[in-house]
mmCIF file of C-alpha atoms and ligand atoms in Angstrom:
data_model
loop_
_atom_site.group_PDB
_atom_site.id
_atom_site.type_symbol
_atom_site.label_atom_id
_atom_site.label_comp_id
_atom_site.label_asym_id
_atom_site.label_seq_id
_atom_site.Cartn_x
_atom_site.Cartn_y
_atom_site.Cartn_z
ATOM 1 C CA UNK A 1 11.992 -145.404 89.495
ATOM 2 C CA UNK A 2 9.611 -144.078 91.945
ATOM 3 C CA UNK A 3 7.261 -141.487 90.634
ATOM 4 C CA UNK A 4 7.529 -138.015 92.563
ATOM 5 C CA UNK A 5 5.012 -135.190 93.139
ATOM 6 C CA UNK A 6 5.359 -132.065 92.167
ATOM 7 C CA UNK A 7 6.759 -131.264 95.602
ATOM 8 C CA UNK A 8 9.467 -133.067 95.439
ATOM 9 C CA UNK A 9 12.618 -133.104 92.705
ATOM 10 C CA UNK A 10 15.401 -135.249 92.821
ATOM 11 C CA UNK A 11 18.854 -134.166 91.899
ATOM 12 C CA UNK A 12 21.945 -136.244 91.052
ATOM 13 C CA UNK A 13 24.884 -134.635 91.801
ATOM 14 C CA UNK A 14 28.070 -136.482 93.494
ATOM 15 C CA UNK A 15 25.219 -137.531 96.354
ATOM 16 C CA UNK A 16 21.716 -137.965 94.955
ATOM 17 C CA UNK A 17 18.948 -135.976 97.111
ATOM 18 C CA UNK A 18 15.529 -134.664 96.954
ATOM 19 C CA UNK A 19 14.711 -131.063 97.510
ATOM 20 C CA UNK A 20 11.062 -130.337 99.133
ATOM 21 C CA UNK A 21 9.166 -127.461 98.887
ATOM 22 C CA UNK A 22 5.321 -126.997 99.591
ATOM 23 C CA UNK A 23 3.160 -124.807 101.165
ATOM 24 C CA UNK A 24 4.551 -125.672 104.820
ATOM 25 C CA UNK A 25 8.233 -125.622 104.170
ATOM 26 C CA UNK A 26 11.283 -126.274 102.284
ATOM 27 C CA UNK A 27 13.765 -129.069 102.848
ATOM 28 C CA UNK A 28 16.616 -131.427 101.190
ATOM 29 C CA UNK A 29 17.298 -134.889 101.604
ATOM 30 C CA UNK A 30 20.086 -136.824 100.881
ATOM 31 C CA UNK A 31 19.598 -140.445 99.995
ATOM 32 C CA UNK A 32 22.628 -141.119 101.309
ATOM 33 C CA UNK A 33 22.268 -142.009 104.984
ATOM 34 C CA UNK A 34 18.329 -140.869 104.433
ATOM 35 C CA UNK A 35 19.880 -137.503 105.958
ATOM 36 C CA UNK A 36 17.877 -134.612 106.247
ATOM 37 C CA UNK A 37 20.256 -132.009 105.587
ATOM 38 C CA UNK A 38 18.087 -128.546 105.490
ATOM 39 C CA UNK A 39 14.548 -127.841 106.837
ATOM 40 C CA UNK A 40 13.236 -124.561 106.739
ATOM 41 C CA UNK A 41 9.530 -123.647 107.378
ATOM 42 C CA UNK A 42 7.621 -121.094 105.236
ATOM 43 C CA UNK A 43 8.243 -117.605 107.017
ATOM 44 C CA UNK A 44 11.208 -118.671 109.132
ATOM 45 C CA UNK A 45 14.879 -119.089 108.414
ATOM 46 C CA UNK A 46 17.067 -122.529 108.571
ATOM 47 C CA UNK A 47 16.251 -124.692 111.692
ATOM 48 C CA UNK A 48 19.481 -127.230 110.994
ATOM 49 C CA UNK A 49 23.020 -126.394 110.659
ATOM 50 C CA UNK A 50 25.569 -127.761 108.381
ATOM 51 C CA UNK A 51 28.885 -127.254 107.989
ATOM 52 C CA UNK A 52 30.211 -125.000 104.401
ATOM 53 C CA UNK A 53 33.605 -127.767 104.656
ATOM 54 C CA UNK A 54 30.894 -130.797 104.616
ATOM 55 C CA UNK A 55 32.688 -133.209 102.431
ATOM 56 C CA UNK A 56 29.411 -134.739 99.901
ATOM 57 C CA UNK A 57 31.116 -137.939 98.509
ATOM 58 C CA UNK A 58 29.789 -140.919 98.520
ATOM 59 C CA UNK A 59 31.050 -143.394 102.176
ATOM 60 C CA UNK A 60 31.949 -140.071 103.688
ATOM 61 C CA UNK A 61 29.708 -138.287 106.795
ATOM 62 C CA UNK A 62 27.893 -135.190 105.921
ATOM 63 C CA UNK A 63 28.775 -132.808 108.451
ATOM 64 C CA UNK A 64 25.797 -131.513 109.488
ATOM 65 C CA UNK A 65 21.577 -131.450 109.091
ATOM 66 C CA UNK A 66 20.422 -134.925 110.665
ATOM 67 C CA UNK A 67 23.167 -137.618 110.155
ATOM 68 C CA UNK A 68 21.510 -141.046 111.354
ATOM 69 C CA UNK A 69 23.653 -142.863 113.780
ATOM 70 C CA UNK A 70 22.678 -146.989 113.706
ATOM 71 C CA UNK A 71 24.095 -149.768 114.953
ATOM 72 C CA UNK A 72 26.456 -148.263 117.224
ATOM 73 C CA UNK A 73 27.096 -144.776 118.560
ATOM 74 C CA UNK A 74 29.867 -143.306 119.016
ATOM 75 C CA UNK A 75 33.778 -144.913 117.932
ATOM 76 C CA UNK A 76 33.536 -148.277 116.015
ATOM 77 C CA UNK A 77 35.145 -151.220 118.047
ATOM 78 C CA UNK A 78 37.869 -150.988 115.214
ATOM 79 C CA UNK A 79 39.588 -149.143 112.500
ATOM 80 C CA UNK A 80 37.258 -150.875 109.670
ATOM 81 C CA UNK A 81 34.031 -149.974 111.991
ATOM 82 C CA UNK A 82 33.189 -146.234 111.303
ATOM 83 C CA UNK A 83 32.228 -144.073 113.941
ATOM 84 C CA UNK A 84 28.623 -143.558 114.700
ATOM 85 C CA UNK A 85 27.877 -146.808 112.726
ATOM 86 C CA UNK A 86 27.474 -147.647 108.707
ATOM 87 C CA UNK A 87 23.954 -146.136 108.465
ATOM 88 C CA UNK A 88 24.904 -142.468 108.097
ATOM 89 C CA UNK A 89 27.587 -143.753 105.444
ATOM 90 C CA UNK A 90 25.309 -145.798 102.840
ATOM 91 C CA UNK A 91 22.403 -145.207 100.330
ATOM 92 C CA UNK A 92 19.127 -145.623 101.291
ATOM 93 C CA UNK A 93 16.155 -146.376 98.683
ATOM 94 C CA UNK A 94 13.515 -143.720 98.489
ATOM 95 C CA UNK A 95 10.481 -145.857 98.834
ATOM 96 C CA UNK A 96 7.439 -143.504 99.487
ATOM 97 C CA UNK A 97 7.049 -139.906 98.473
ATOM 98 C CA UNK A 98 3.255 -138.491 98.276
ATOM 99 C CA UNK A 99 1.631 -135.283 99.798
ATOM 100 C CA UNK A 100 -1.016 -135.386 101.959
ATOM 101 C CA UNK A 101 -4.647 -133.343 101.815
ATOM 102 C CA UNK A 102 -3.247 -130.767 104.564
ATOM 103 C CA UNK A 103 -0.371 -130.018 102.356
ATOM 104 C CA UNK A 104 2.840 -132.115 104.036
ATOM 105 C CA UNK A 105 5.103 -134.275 102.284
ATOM 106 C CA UNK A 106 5.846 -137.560 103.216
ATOM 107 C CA UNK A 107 8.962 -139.744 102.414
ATOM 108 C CA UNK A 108 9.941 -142.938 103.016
ATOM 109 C CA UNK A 109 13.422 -144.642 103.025
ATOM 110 C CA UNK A 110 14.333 -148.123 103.332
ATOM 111 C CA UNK A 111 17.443 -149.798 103.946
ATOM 112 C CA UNK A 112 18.047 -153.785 104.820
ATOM 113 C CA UNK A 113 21.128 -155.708 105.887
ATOM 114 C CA UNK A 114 23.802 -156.566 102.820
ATOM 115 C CA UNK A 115 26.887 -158.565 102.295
ATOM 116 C CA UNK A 116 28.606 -154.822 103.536
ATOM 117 C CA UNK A 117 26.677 -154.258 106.765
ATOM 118 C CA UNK A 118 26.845 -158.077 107.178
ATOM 119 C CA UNK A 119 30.709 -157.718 107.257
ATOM 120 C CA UNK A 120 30.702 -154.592 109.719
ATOM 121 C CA UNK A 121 27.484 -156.260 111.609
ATOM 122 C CA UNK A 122 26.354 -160.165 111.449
ATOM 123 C CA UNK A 123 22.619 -159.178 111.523
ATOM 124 C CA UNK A 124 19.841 -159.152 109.500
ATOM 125 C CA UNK A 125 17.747 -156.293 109.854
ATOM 126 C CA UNK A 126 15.362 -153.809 108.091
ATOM 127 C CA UNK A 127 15.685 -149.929 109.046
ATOM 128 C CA UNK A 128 13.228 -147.789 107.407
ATOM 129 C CA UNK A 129 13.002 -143.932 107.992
ATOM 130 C CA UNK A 130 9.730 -142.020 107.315
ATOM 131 C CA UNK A 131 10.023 -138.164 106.927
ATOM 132 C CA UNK A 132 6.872 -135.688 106.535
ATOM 133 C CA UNK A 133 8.190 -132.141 105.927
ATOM 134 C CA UNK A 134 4.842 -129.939 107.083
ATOM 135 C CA UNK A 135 5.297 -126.980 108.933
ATOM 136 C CA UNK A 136 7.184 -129.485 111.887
ATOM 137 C CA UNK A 137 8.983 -131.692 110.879
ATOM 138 C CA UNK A 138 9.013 -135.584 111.480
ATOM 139 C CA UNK A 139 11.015 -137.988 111.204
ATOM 140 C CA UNK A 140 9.951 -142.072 112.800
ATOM 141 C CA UNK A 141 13.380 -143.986 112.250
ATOM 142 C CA UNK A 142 11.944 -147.877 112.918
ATOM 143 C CA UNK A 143 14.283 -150.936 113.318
ATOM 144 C CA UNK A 144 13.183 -154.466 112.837
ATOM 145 C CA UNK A 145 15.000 -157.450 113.261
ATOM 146 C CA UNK A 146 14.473 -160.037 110.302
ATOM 147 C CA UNK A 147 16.851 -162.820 111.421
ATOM 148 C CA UNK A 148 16.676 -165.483 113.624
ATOM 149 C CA UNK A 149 18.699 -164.373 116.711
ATOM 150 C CA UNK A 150 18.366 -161.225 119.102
ATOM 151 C CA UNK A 151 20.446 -158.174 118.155
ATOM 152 C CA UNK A 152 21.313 -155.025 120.351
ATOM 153 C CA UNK A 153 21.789 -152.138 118.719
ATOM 154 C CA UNK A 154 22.523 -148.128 119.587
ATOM 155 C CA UNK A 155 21.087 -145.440 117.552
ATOM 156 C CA UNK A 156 21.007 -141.177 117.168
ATOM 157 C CA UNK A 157 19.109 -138.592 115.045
ATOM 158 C CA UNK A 158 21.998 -136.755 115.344
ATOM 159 C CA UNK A 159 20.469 -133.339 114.808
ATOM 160 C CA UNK A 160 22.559 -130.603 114.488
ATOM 161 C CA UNK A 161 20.934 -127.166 114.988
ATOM 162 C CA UNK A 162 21.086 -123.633 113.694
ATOM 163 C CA UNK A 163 21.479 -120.802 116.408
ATOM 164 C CA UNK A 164 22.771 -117.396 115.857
ATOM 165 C CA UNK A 165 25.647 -117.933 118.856
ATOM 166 C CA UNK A 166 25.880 -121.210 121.062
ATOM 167 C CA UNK A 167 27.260 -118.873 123.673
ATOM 168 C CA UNK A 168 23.963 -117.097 124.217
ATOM 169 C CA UNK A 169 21.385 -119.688 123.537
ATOM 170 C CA UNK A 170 20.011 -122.675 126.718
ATOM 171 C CA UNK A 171 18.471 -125.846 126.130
ATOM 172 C CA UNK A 172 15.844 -126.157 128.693
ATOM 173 C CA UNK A 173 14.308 -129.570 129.716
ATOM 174 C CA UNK A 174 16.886 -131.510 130.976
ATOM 175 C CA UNK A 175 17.991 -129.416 133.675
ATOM 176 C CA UNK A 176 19.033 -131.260 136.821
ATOM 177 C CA UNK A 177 19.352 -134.621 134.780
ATOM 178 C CA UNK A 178 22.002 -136.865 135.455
ATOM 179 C CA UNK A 179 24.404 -136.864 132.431
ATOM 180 C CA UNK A 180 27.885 -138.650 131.590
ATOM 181 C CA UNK A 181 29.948 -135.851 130.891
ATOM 182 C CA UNK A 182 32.397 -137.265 127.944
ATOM 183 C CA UNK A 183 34.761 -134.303 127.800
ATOM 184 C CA UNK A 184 35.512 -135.186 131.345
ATOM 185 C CA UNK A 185 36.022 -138.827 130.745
ATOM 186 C CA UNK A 186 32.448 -139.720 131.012
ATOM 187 C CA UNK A 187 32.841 -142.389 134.077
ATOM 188 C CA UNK A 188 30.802 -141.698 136.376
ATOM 189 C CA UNK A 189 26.809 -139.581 135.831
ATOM 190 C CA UNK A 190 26.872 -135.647 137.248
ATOM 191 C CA UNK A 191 24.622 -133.263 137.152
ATOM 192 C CA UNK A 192 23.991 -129.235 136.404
ATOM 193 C CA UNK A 193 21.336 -127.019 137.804
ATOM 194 C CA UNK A 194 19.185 -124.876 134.991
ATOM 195 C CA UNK A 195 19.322 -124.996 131.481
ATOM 196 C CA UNK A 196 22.052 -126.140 129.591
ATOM 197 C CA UNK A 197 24.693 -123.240 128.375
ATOM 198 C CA UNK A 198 28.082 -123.513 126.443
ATOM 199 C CA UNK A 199 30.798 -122.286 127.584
ATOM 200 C CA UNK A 200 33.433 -124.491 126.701
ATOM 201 C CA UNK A 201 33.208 -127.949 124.723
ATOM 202 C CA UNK A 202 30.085 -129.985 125.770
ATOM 203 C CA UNK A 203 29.403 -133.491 125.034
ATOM 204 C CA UNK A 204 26.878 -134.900 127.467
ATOM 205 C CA UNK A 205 25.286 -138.243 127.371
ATOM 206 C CA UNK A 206 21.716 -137.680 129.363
ATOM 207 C CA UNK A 207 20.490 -141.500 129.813
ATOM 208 C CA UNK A 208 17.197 -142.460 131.038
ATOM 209 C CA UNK A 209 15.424 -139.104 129.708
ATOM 210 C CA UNK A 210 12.171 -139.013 127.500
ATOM 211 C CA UNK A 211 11.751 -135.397 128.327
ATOM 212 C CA UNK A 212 11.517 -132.659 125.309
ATOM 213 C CA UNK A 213 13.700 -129.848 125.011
ATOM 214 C CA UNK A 214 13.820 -126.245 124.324
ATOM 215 C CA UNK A 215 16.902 -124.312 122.340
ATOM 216 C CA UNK A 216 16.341 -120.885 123.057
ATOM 217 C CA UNK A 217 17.647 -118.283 120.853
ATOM 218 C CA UNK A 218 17.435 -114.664 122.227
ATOM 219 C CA UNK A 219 19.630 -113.205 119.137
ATOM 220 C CA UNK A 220 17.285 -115.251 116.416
ATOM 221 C CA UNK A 221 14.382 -114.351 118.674
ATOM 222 C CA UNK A 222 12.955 -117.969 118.267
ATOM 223 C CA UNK A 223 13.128 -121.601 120.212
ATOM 224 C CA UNK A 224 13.432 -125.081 118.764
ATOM 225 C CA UNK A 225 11.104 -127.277 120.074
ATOM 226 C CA UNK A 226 12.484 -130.898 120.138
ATOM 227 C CA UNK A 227 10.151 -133.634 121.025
ATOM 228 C CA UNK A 228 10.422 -137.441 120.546
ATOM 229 C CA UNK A 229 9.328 -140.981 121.188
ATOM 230 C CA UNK A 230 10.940 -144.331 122.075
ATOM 231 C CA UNK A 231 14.122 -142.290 122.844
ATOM 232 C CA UNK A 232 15.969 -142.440 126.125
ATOM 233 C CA UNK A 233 18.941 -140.711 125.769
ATOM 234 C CA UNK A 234 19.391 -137.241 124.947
ATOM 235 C CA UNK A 235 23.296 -136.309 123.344
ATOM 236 C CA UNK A 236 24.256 -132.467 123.498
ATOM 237 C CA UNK A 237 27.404 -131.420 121.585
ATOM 238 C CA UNK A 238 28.972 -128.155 120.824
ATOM 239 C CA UNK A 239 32.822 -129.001 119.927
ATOM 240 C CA UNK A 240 34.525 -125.670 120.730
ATOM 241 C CA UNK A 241 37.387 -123.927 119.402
ATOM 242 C CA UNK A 242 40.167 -126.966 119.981
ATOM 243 C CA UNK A 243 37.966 -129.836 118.666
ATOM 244 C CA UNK A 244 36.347 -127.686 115.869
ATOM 245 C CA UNK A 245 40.206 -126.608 114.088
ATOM 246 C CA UNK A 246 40.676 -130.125 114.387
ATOM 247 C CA UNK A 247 38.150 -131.971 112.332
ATOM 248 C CA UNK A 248 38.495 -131.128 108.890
ATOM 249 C CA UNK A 249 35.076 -131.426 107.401
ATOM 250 C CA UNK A 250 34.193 -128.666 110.338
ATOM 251 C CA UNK A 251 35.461 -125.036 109.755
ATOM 252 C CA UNK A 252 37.738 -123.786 112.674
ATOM 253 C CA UNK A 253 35.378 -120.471 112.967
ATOM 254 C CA UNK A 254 31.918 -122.383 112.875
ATOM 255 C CA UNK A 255 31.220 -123.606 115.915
ATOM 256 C CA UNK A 256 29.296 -120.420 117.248
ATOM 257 C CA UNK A 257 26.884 -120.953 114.724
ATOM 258 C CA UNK A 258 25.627 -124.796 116.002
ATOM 259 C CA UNK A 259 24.489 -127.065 119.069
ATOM 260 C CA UNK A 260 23.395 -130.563 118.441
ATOM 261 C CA UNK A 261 20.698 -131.835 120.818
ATOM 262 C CA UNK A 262 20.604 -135.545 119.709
ATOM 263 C CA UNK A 263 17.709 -137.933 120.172
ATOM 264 C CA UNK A 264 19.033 -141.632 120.788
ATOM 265 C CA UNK A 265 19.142 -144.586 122.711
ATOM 266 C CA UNK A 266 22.651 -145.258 123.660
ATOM 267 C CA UNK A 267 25.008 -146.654 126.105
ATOM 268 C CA UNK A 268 23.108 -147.348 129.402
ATOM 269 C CA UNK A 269 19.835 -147.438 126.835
ATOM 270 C CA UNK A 270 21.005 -149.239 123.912
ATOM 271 C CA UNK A 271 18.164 -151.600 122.783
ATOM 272 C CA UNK A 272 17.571 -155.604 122.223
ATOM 273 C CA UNK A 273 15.152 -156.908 119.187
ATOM 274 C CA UNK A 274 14.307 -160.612 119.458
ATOM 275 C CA UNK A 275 13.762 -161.867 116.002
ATOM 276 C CA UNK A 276 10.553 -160.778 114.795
ATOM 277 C CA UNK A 277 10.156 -157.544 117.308
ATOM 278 C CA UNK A 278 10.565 -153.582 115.693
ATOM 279 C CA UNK A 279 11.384 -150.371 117.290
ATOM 280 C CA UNK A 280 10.319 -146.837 116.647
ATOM 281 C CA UNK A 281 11.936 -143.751 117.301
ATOM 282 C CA UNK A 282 10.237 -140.469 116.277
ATOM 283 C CA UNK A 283 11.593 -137.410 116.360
ATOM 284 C CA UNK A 284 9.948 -133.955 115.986
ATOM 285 C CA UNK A 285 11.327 -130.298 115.825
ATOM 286 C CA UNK A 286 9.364 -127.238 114.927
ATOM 287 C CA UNK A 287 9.991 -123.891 115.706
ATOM 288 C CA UNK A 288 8.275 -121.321 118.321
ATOM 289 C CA UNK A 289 8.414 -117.493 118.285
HETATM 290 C C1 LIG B 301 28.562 -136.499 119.110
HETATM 291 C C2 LIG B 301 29.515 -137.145 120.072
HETATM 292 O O1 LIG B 301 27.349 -137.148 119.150
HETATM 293 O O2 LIG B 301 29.092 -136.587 117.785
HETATM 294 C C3 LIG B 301 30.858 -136.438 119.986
HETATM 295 O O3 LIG B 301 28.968 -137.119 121.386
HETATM 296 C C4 LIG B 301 31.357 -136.474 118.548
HETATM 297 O O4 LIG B 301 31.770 -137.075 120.858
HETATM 298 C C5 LIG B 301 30.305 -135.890 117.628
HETATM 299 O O5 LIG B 301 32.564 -135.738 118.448
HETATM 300 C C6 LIG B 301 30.683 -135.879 116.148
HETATM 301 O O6 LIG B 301 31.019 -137.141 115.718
HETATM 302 P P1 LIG B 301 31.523 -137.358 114.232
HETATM 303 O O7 LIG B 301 31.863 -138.825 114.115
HETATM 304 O O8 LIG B 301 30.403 -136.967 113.322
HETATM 305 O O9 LIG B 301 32.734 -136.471 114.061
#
């Protein structure tokens, strides 16, 4: 078994996942999906959201913090293929954990193709995710392709974030971006003037975006700062009233309290690996007062 710093303890309830607390910040990891579910830096209160009906059992989503969405996005292309892909659904090995001289934490998490994924997708293929919890945090999700054919493949950091009232926070940086607007069908790309606010559900696919964002938060007088790399797609969710009372690992009265700005490369952006070739998506959010 891997040997842990002092930084870092590991705790095996029905999910095992590691807690992390140094100098910079506190955070929890489950190695289930390699999910970040909690990161909050030293002096400031909880950056990601997560749901208090969040099923933890093993092969079920955890509804909230960073789920990992990988091969697909989005519905399966049957019953026996889960939405969002397998990734977010299995155990991951914790491969790395060691602290660095300016304080930060670093994790890594490996997971490679098996006779399961094989069955949901014919490829071999090695995902790893590397974490550092500092006062921003980091996460580099990197997909290779160990077989002997090209692959395409979708993927999401599907980050789900903490605001005080989705009704009164914007999400600058994407404003006049062409978007597929999936509550509305999602056929054909449309636009919006200004930063993005939520009044009503919102589930928009941005395609063909590198650009960071912004959640600001007038009530938790702070802003998110979401940057990232190798990521061309940029999902924004808040499910609303309806959609909220009707997922049941989502309480009906919680959906003031979240937005997800998602970094990903989906649809129009999904992504081919000839054998051999490896792709990197980083993602980092820190918080600005
Ligand atoms: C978002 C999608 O990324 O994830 C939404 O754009 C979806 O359409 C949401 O409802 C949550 O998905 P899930 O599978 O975790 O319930």
């Amino acid at each position: 078994m891997l040997e842990l710093p002092s930084t870092v303890t590991r705790s095996s309830d029905t999910l095992e996942s590691l807690t992390i607390c140094n100098r910079h910040a506190r955070a929890r990891i489950f190695l289930q999906g390699a999910h970040v579910l909690s990161f909050r830096p030293v002096g400031e209160g909880e950056v990601l959201w997560s749901s208090v009906r969040s099923q933890f059992s093993p092969g079920k989503p955890i509804r909230g913090g960073i789920p990992i969405c990988f091969p697909w996005f989005g519905a399966g292309s049957s019953p026996a293929h889960p939405a969002h892909g397998f990734a977010r659904t299995t155990s991951f090995e914790c491969v790395r954990a060691e602290d660095s001289a300016d304080g930060a934490t670093h994790l890594r998490f490996r997971l490679v193709d098996s006779e399961a994924t094989r069955a949901l997708w014919p490829h071999p293929f090695a995902a790893s995710v590397d974490i550092t919890v500092g006062a921003t945090l980091v996460i580099a999700f990197t997909i290779a392709n160990t077989g002997d054919a090209p692959f395409s493949f979708e993927e999401a950091l599907h980050t789900y974030f903490d605001v005080a009232d989705a009704r009164r926070v914007s999400v600058a940086g994407l404003e006049d971006a062409p978007f597929l607007d999936k509550v509305a069908g999602g056929a054909t790309p449309t636009s919006a003037p200004g930063p993005i606010r939520f009044e009503a559900e919102t589930d928009r696919v941005y395609n063909a975006t590198t650009a960071s964002t912004r959640i600001d938060d007038p009530d938790l007088v702070r802003s998110i700062v979401i940057e990232k790399e190798a990521s061309n797609s940029t999902v924004v969710w808040n499910p609303w009233v309806a959609k909220a009372a009707r997922m049941p690992d989502f309480g009906d009265d919680e959906w003031p309290g979240m937005v997800c700005v998602e970094s990903a490369n989906a649809g129009a952006d999904r992504l081919t690996l000839q054998p051999g070739e490896s792709h990197k998506l980083v993602l980092r959010v820190g918080v600005r007062r």
